[in-house]
mmCIF file of C-alpha atoms in Angstrom:
data_model
loop_
_atom_site.group_PDB
_atom_site.id
_atom_site.type_symbol
_atom_site.label_atom_id
_atom_site.label_comp_id
_atom_site.label_asym_id
_atom_site.label_seq_id
_atom_site.Cartn_x
_atom_site.Cartn_y
_atom_site.Cartn_z
ATOM 1 C CA MET A 1 2.532 -15.942 -27.469
ATOM 2 C CA THR A 2 3.578 -17.681 -24.238
ATOM 3 C CA GLU A 3 6.142 -14.961 -23.511
ATOM 4 C CA MET A 4 3.537 -12.261 -24.210
ATOM 5 C CA ILE A 5 1.036 -13.863 -21.822
ATOM 6 C CA LEU A 6 3.661 -14.288 -19.097
ATOM 7 C CA THR A 7 4.842 -10.690 -19.539
ATOM 8 C CA LEU A 8 1.261 -9.429 -19.277
ATOM 9 C CA PHE A 9 0.626 -11.551 -16.172
ATOM 10 C CA ASN A 10 3.848 -10.337 -14.553
ATOM 11 C CA GLY A 11 2.804 -6.755 -15.300
ATOM 12 C CA ILE A 12 -0.629 -7.297 -13.752
ATOM 13 C CA SER A 13 1.009 -9.018 -10.794
ATOM 14 C CA LEU A 14 3.398 -6.094 -10.247
ATOM 15 C CA GLY A 15 0.482 -3.702 -10.644
ATOM 16 C CA SER A 16 -1.513 -5.536 -7.957
ATOM 17 C CA ILE A 17 1.454 -5.292 -5.572
ATOM 18 C CA LEU A 18 1.816 -1.571 -6.272
ATOM 19 C CA LEU A 19 -1.940 -1.098 -5.850
ATOM 20 C CA LEU A 20 -1.957 -2.853 -2.480
ATOM 21 C CA ILE A 21 0.925 -0.655 -1.304
ATOM 22 C CA ALA A 22 -0.464 2.559 -2.825
ATOM 23 C CA LEU A 23 -4.031 2.197 -1.489
ATOM 24 C CA GLY A 24 -2.995 3.309 1.983
ATOM 25 C CA LEU A 25 -0.842 6.072 0.523
ATOM 26 C CA ALA A 26 -3.711 7.236 -1.684
ATOM 27 C CA ILE A 27 -5.688 7.856 1.500
ATOM 28 C CA THR A 28 -3.021 9.543 3.633
ATOM 29 C CA PHE A 29 -1.425 11.514 0.795
ATOM 30 C CA GLY A 30 -4.215 11.745 -1.760
ATOM 31 C CA LEU A 31 -7.123 12.464 0.568
ATOM 32 C CA MET A 32 -5.373 14.034 3.582
ATOM 33 C CA ASN A 33 -2.541 15.865 1.753
ATOM 34 C CA VAL A 34 -0.021 14.417 4.212
ATOM 35 C CA ILE A 35 3.314 13.288 2.772
ATOM 36 C CA ASN A 36 3.959 10.272 4.975
ATOM 37 C CA MET A 37 7.517 9.115 4.319
ATOM 38 C CA ALA A 38 7.088 6.490 7.067
ATOM 39 C CA HIS A 39 4.555 4.598 4.941
ATOM 40 C CA GLY A 40 7.261 2.109 3.971
ATOM 41 C CA GLU A 41 7.981 1.407 7.629
ATOM 42 C CA LEU A 42 4.287 0.703 8.242
ATOM 43 C CA ILE A 43 4.615 -1.922 5.497
ATOM 44 C CA MET A 44 7.589 -3.272 7.428
ATOM 45 C CA VAL A 45 5.442 -3.496 10.589
ATOM 46 C CA GLY A 46 2.916 -5.691 8.773
ATOM 47 C CA ALA A 47 5.685 -7.923 7.415
ATOM 48 C CA TYR A 48 7.269 -8.466 10.840
ATOM 49 C CA ILE A 49 3.879 -9.145 12.431
ATOM 50 C CA THR A 50 3.484 -11.972 9.905
ATOM 51 C CA TYR A 51 6.950 -13.245 10.827
ATOM 52 C CA LEU A 52 6.101 -13.220 14.554
ATOM 53 C CA VAL A 53 2.783 -15.018 14.064
ATOM 54 C CA GLN A 54 4.577 -17.642 11.961
ATOM 55 C CA ASN A 55 7.117 -18.268 14.744
ATOM 56 C CA ILE A 56 4.363 -18.547 17.356
ATOM 57 C CA PHE A 57 2.538 -21.155 15.261
ATOM 58 C CA MET A 58 5.807 -23.046 14.690
ATOM 59 C CA GLN A 59 6.453 -23.306 18.432
ATOM 60 C CA TYR A 60 3.003 -23.770 19.946
ATOM 61 C CA ALA A 61 0.457 -24.803 17.303
ATOM 62 C CA PRO A 62 0.034 -28.334 15.911
ATOM 63 C CA GLU A 63 1.602 -28.788 12.501
ATOM 64 C CA LYS A 64 -1.732 -29.396 10.786
ATOM 65 C CA TYR A 65 -2.861 -25.880 11.777
ATOM 66 C CA PHE A 66 0.313 -24.136 10.604
ATOM 67 C CA ASP A 67 -1.255 -22.733 7.422
ATOM 68 C CA LEU A 68 -3.751 -20.780 9.521
ATOM 69 C CA TYR A 69 -0.959 -18.442 10.624
ATOM 70 C CA PHE A 70 -1.138 -16.489 7.364
ATOM 71 C CA ILE A 71 -4.916 -16.093 7.489
ATOM 72 C CA LEU A 72 -4.589 -14.777 11.052
ATOM 73 C CA SER A 73 -1.686 -12.511 10.125
ATOM 74 C CA ILE A 74 -3.694 -10.407 7.660
ATOM 75 C CA PRO A 75 -6.197 -8.872 10.149
ATOM 76 C CA LEU A 76 -3.539 -8.758 12.863
ATOM 77 C CA ALA A 77 -1.123 -6.842 10.611
ATOM 78 C CA LEU A 78 -3.950 -4.436 9.727
ATOM 79 C CA ILE A 79 -4.795 -3.796 13.389
ATOM 80 C CA VAL A 80 -1.208 -3.340 14.593
ATOM 81 C CA ALA A 81 -0.207 -1.091 11.672
ATOM 82 C CA ALA A 82 -3.390 0.947 12.162
ATOM 83 C CA GLY A 83 -2.515 1.327 15.845
ATOM 84 C CA VAL A 84 0.973 2.556 14.970
ATOM 85 C CA GLY A 85 -0.616 4.959 12.489
ATOM 86 C CA VAL A 86 -3.009 6.326 15.123
ATOM 87 C CA LEU A 87 -0.124 6.840 17.533
ATOM 88 C CA LEU A 88 1.828 8.640 14.799
ATOM 89 C CA GLU A 89 -1.135 10.836 13.876
ATOM 90 C CA VAL A 90 -1.987 11.805 17.449
ATOM 91 C CA SER A 91 1.579 12.506 18.567
ATOM 92 C CA LEU A 92 3.038 14.097 15.418
ATOM 93 C CA ILE A 93 0.997 14.402 12.214
ATOM 94 C CA ARG A 94 -1.883 16.249 13.896
ATOM 95 C CA HIS A 95 0.412 19.185 14.621
ATOM 96 C CA LEU A 96 1.785 19.353 11.065
ATOM 97 C CA TYR A 97 -1.321 19.613 8.911
ATOM 98 C CA LYS A 98 -0.943 22.223 6.140
ATOM 99 C CA ARG A 99 2.843 22.083 6.652
ATOM 100 C CA PRO A 100 3.868 19.555 3.967
ATOM 101 C CA LEU A 101 7.622 20.093 4.199
ATOM 102 C CA ASP A 102 7.618 19.722 7.988
ATOM 103 C CA SER A 103 5.465 16.579 7.810
ATOM 104 C CA LEU A 104 7.774 15.119 5.150
ATOM 105 C CA LEU A 105 10.880 15.631 7.264
ATOM 106 C CA ALA A 106 9.209 14.491 10.491
ATOM 107 C CA THR A 107 7.797 11.272 9.023
ATOM 108 C CA TRP A 108 11.125 10.553 7.333
ATOM 109 C CA GLY A 109 12.762 10.752 10.760
ATOM 110 C CA VAL A 110 10.072 8.485 12.231
ATOM 111 C CA GLY A 111 10.780 6.012 9.449
ATOM 112 C CA LEU A 112 14.469 5.917 10.342
ATOM 113 C CA ILE A 113 13.579 5.356 14.002
ATOM 114 C CA LEU A 114 11.265 2.461 13.130
ATOM 115 C CA GLN A 115 13.935 0.896 10.916
ATOM 116 C CA GLN A 116 16.501 1.060 13.703
ATOM 117 C CA LEU A 117 13.962 -0.329 16.169
ATOM 118 C CA ALA A 118 13.374 -3.277 13.848
ATOM 119 C CA ARG A 119 17.132 -3.880 13.581
ATOM 120 C CA THR A 120 17.399 -3.835 17.368
ATOM 121 C CA ILE A 121 14.555 -6.324 17.874
ATOM 122 C CA PHE A 122 14.931 -8.672 14.889
ATOM 123 C CA GLY A 123 18.506 -8.009 13.751
ATOM 124 C CA ALA A 124 19.847 -6.447 10.570
ATOM 125 C CA PRO A 125 19.833 -9.576 8.328
ATOM 126 C CA ASN A 126 16.698 -10.422 6.388
ATOM 127 C CA VAL A 127 14.439 -13.142 7.761
ATOM 128 C CA GLY A 128 12.319 -15.617 5.855
ATOM 129 C CA VAL A 129 8.610 -16.292 6.102
ATOM 130 C CA GLN A 130 7.388 -19.702 4.985
ATOM 131 C CA SER A 131 4.444 -19.534 2.599
ATOM 132 C CA PRO A 132 1.355 -21.552 3.578
ATOM 133 C CA SER A 133 1.005 -24.823 1.697
ATOM 134 C CA PHE A 134 -2.134 -23.732 -0.167
ATOM 135 C CA LEU A 135 -0.116 -20.969 -1.888
ATOM 136 C CA ASN A 136 2.722 -23.216 -3.023
ATOM 137 C CA GLY A 137 2.913 -24.116 -6.688
ATOM 138 C CA GLY A 138 0.867 -22.530 -9.412
ATOM 139 C CA LEU A 139 -2.070 -22.758 -11.784
ATOM 140 C CA GLU A 140 -0.988 -24.610 -14.924
ATOM 141 C CA LEU A 141 -2.661 -23.693 -18.206
ATOM 142 C CA GLY A 142 -0.895 -25.589 -20.939
ATOM 143 C CA SER A 143 2.773 -24.685 -20.832
ATOM 144 C CA ILE A 144 2.163 -21.610 -18.664
ATOM 145 C CA THR A 145 2.234 -21.617 -14.857
ATOM 146 C CA PHE A 146 0.701 -18.784 -12.842
ATOM 147 C CA PRO A 147 2.001 -18.800 -9.230
ATOM 148 C CA TYR A 148 -0.723 -19.060 -6.603
ATOM 149 C CA SER A 149 1.038 -16.453 -4.455
ATOM 150 C CA ARG A 150 0.778 -13.829 -7.207
ATOM 151 C CA ILE A 151 -2.858 -14.696 -7.855
ATOM 152 C CA PHE A 152 -3.574 -14.385 -4.125
ATOM 153 C CA ILE A 153 -1.976 -10.919 -3.969
ATOM 154 C CA LEU A 154 -4.071 -9.827 -6.958
ATOM 155 C CA LEU A 155 -7.276 -11.036 -5.290
ATOM 156 C CA LEU A 156 -6.268 -9.468 -1.954
ATOM 157 C CA SER A 157 -5.654 -6.083 -3.585
ATOM 158 C CA LEU A 158 -9.050 -6.201 -5.328
ATOM 159 C CA ILE A 159 -10.785 -7.167 -2.061
ATOM 160 C CA CYS A 160 -9.099 -4.260 -0.235
ATOM 161 C CA LEU A 161 -10.123 -1.904 -3.047
ATOM 162 C CA ALA A 162 -13.743 -3.104 -2.862
ATOM 163 C CA CYS A 163 -13.792 -2.640 0.924
ATOM 164 C CA ILE A 164 -12.389 0.886 0.661
ATOM 165 C CA PHE A 165 -14.896 1.790 -2.062
ATOM 166 C CA TYR A 166 -17.771 0.457 0.024
ATOM 167 C CA TYR A 167 -16.605 2.346 3.093
ATOM 168 C CA PHE A 168 -16.108 5.719 1.393
ATOM 169 C CA TYR A 169 -19.174 5.642 -0.853
ATOM 170 C CA ARG A 170 -21.726 3.466 0.948
ATOM 171 C CA THR A 171 -21.383 4.285 4.660
ATOM 172 C CA ALA A 172 -22.191 7.388 6.701
ATOM 173 C CA SER A 173 -18.707 7.411 8.233
ATOM 174 C CA GLY A 174 -17.116 7.295 4.785
ATOM 175 C CA ARG A 175 -19.277 10.170 3.575
ATOM 176 C CA ARG A 176 -18.112 12.234 6.544
ATOM 177 C CA VAL A 177 -14.512 11.489 5.586
ATOM 178 C CA ARG A 178 -15.090 12.649 2.007
ATOM 179 C CA ALA A 179 -16.898 15.740 3.259
ATOM 180 C CA VAL A 180 -13.940 16.732 5.441
ATOM 181 C CA MET A 181 -11.462 16.177 2.627
ATOM 182 C CA GLN A 182 -13.477 18.269 0.164
ATOM 183 C CA ASN A 183 -14.423 21.156 2.449
ATOM 184 C CA ARG A 184 -13.141 20.974 6.012
ATOM 185 C CA GLN A 185 -14.659 24.282 7.193
ATOM 186 C CA MET A 186 -18.149 23.434 5.945
ATOM 187 C CA ALA A 187 -17.978 19.965 7.505
ATOM 188 C CA GLU A 188 -17.027 21.530 10.855
ATOM 189 C CA CYS A 189 -19.968 23.913 10.586
ATOM 190 C CA LEU A 190 -22.270 20.920 10.081
ATOM 191 C CA GLY A 191 -20.999 19.263 13.270
ATOM 192 C CA VAL A 192 -18.514 16.748 11.875
ATOM 193 C CA SER A 193 -15.623 16.051 14.255
ATOM 194 C CA THR A 194 -12.702 16.636 11.910
ATOM 195 C CA ARG A 195 -10.164 15.475 14.517
ATOM 196 C CA LYS A 196 -11.789 12.046 14.726
ATOM 197 C CA VAL A 197 -12.062 11.864 10.941
ATOM 198 C CA ASP A 198 -8.355 12.663 10.540
ATOM 199 C CA MET A 199 -7.372 9.988 13.041
ATOM 200 C CA LEU A 200 -9.684 7.376 11.501
ATOM 201 C CA THR A 201 -8.525 8.092 7.958
ATOM 202 C CA PHE A 202 -4.861 7.870 8.892
ATOM 203 C CA ALA A 203 -5.541 4.609 10.729
ATOM 204 C CA ILE A 204 -7.196 3.123 7.628
ATOM 205 C CA GLY A 205 -4.284 4.129 5.399
ATOM 206 C CA SER A 206 -1.757 2.737 7.875
ATOM 207 C CA GLY A 207 -3.704 -0.503 8.282
ATOM 208 C CA LEU A 208 -3.696 -1.061 4.514
ATOM 209 C CA ALA A 209 0.084 -0.608 4.561
ATOM 210 C CA GLY A 210 0.251 -3.401 7.147
ATOM 211 C CA VAL A 211 -1.803 -5.688 4.890
ATOM 212 C CA ALA A 212 0.596 -4.891 2.030
ATOM 213 C CA GLY A 213 3.529 -5.876 4.240
ATOM 214 C CA CYS A 214 1.841 -9.164 5.061
ATOM 215 C CA ALA A 215 1.385 -9.874 1.344
ATOM 216 C CA LEU A 216 5.005 -9.004 0.522
ATOM 217 C CA THR A 217 6.214 -11.861 2.735
ATOM 218 C CA LEU A 218 4.980 -14.197 -0.009
ATOM 219 C CA LEU A 219 7.521 -12.792 -2.464
ATOM 220 C CA GLY A 220 10.766 -13.249 -0.521
ATOM 221 C CA ALA A 221 12.726 -12.470 2.620
ATOM 222 C CA ILE A 222 11.861 -9.412 4.685
ATOM 223 C CA GLY A 223 14.062 -6.907 6.474
ATOM 224 C CA PRO A 224 14.025 -3.447 8.068
ATOM 225 C CA THR A 225 14.154 -1.753 4.639
ATOM 226 C CA ILE A 226 11.486 -3.834 2.893
ATOM 227 C CA GLY A 227 9.173 -0.849 2.478
ATOM 228 C CA THR A 228 11.850 1.562 1.257
ATOM 229 C CA SER A 229 12.191 -0.140 -2.131
ATOM 230 C CA TYR A 230 8.477 0.289 -2.834
ATOM 231 C CA ILE A 231 7.696 3.746 -1.446
ATOM 232 C CA ILE A 232 8.845 5.723 -4.523
ATOM 233 C CA ASP A 233 6.784 3.534 -6.861
ATOM 234 C CA ALA A 234 3.779 3.946 -4.548
ATOM 235 C CA PHE A 235 4.050 7.736 -4.680
ATOM 236 C CA MET A 236 4.289 7.530 -8.474
ATOM 237 C CA VAL A 237 1.075 5.499 -8.575
ATOM 238 C CA VAL A 238 -0.800 8.105 -6.526
ATOM 239 C CA VAL A 239 0.516 11.064 -8.536
ATOM 240 C CA VAL A 240 -0.085 9.443 -11.932
ATOM 241 C CA GLY A 241 -3.536 8.226 -10.933
ATOM 242 C CA GLY A 242 -4.581 11.628 -9.620
ATOM 243 C CA VAL A 243 -4.349 12.959 -6.073
ATOM 244 C CA GLY A 244 -7.370 11.859 -4.062
ATOM 245 C CA ALA A 245 -8.707 9.435 -6.711
ATOM 246 C CA LEU A 246 -8.920 5.786 -5.675
ATOM 247 C CA PHE A 247 -9.753 4.499 -9.137
ATOM 248 C CA GLY A 248 -7.012 6.671 -10.537
ATOM 249 C CA ALA A 249 -4.652 4.772 -8.243
ATOM 250 C CA VAL A 250 -5.928 1.517 -9.770
ATOM 251 C CA ALA A 251 -5.234 2.743 -13.304
ATOM 252 C CA GLY A 252 -1.857 4.136 -12.270
ATOM 253 C CA ALA A 253 -0.782 0.936 -10.491
ATOM 254 C CA PHE A 254 -1.643 -1.452 -13.310
ATOM 255 C CA GLY A 255 -0.399 0.970 -15.971
ATOM 256 C CA ILE A 256 2.991 1.383 -14.289
ATOM 257 C CA GLY A 257 3.201 -2.341 -13.543
ATOM 258 C CA ILE A 258 2.466 -3.431 -17.120
ATOM 259 C CA PHE A 259 4.669 -0.833 -18.830
ATOM 260 C CA ASN A 260 7.520 -1.468 -16.381
ATOM 261 C CA THR A 261 7.390 -5.206 -17.073
ATOM 262 C CA ILE A 262 7.275 -4.662 -20.843
ATOM 263 C CA PHE A 263 10.246 -2.282 -20.751
ATOM 264 C CA GLU A 264 12.249 -4.704 -18.596
ATOM 265 C CA PHE A 265 11.385 -7.565 -20.974
ATOM 266 C CA LEU A 266 12.525 -5.582 -24.025
ATOM 267 C CA THR A 267 15.667 -4.139 -22.376
ATOM 268 C CA ASN A 268 16.823 -4.907 -18.822
ATOM 269 C CA ALA A 269 15.780 -4.057 -15.257
ATOM 270 C CA THR A 270 17.849 -0.861 -14.974
ATOM 271 C CA LEU A 271 16.975 0.588 -18.365
ATOM 272 C CA GLY A 272 13.344 -0.450 -17.932
ATOM 273 C CA LYS A 273 13.131 1.600 -14.723
ATOM 274 C CA VAL A 274 14.664 4.593 -16.517
ATOM 275 C CA LEU A 275 12.148 4.302 -19.362
ATOM 276 C CA ILE A 276 9.165 4.126 -16.999
ATOM 277 C CA PHE A 277 10.377 7.291 -15.230
ATOM 278 C CA ILE A 278 10.697 9.064 -18.577
ATOM 279 C CA LEU A 279 7.202 7.912 -19.545
ATOM 280 C CA ILE A 280 5.738 9.174 -16.255
ATOM 281 C CA ILE A 281 7.465 12.566 -16.616
ATOM 282 C CA ALA A 282 6.148 12.913 -20.173
ATOM 283 C CA PHE A 283 2.643 11.932 -19.063
ATOM 284 C CA LEU A 284 2.618 14.458 -16.212
ATOM 285 C CA GLN A 285 3.774 17.188 -18.596
ATOM 286 C CA TRP A 286 0.710 16.463 -20.712
ATOM 287 C CA ARG A 287 -1.710 15.806 -17.831
ATOM 288 C CA PRO A 288 -0.281 17.259 -14.589
ATOM 289 C CA SER A 289 -3.394 16.442 -12.534
ATOM 290 C CA GLY A 290 -3.126 12.718 -13.274
ATOM 291 C CA ILE A 291 -5.466 10.249 -14.932
ATOM 292 C CA VAL A 292 -8.508 11.143 -12.798
ATOM 293 C CA ILE A 293 -9.159 14.791 -11.940
ATOM 294 C CA ASN A 294 -11.147 15.541 -8.774
ATOM 295 C CA ARG A 295 -13.227 18.695 -8.866
ATOM 296 C CA SER A 296 -13.835 20.319 -5.484
ATOM 297 C CA ARG A 297 -13.652 23.737 -3.868
ATOM 298 C CA SER A 298 -10.797 22.710 -1.595
ATOM 299 C CA LEU A 299 -8.681 21.661 -4.564
ATOM 300 C CA ASP A 300 -9.536 24.879 -6.421
#
């Protein structure tokens, strides 16, 4: 029973990590139909921002205030990653809408440039980020210990999801975004500035990638390729959940996380990854549109 509970918790924990990474991708790829292969490098930006803030607090802040560095890093990583996303959208992505292959190749090249830039500034070896003291240890329930860092990532992913839901479905700006994604020509006829909506939406998706990078520093060392190992899984979450469906991304993230953990527990890490790919391929053969199907004229 203990092993079953731990396996389920590890699956939920992995699902929350995938959800936090895939939320930004669900916006840029699912809602904007832009294949952003530099999404992993935006995660890297958030991770290195956390590393820089940590070093600043180590050098200049009193020791008793050190734990505040992580709280400050979350909004700062969001802002900086969103700024990089806006710069990317204005200078490159804007000219490649409705050209998915060109945008894929261009953003892949941008990703390589950002990786090399990170190696030039911070060096090729991985660097460590010290977790704040309030996230050390874990919650003990009997003989089972649930790490505080994993619980924090789960709560952070749910908070980000709630904020995105509120923005898209409860604000006028969010309704304009959904209107543009469903029928761009009609939204333009009604006076919606689609250029501003595109830039804002890409900034939100990029900012969420920065928050994901900040959270990943709790799990281990970071390096220039930290986002590369997660980008394929993030795309799988979006495709399985349904393109353009936020709650589909939630179901896809936790489903992939739980099944992946179960397969790895029953076999090993390599074979478990193979089995989850086979399961996803079989699922998409049966339901090619994903878990949640969006009905709109633009998709038709």
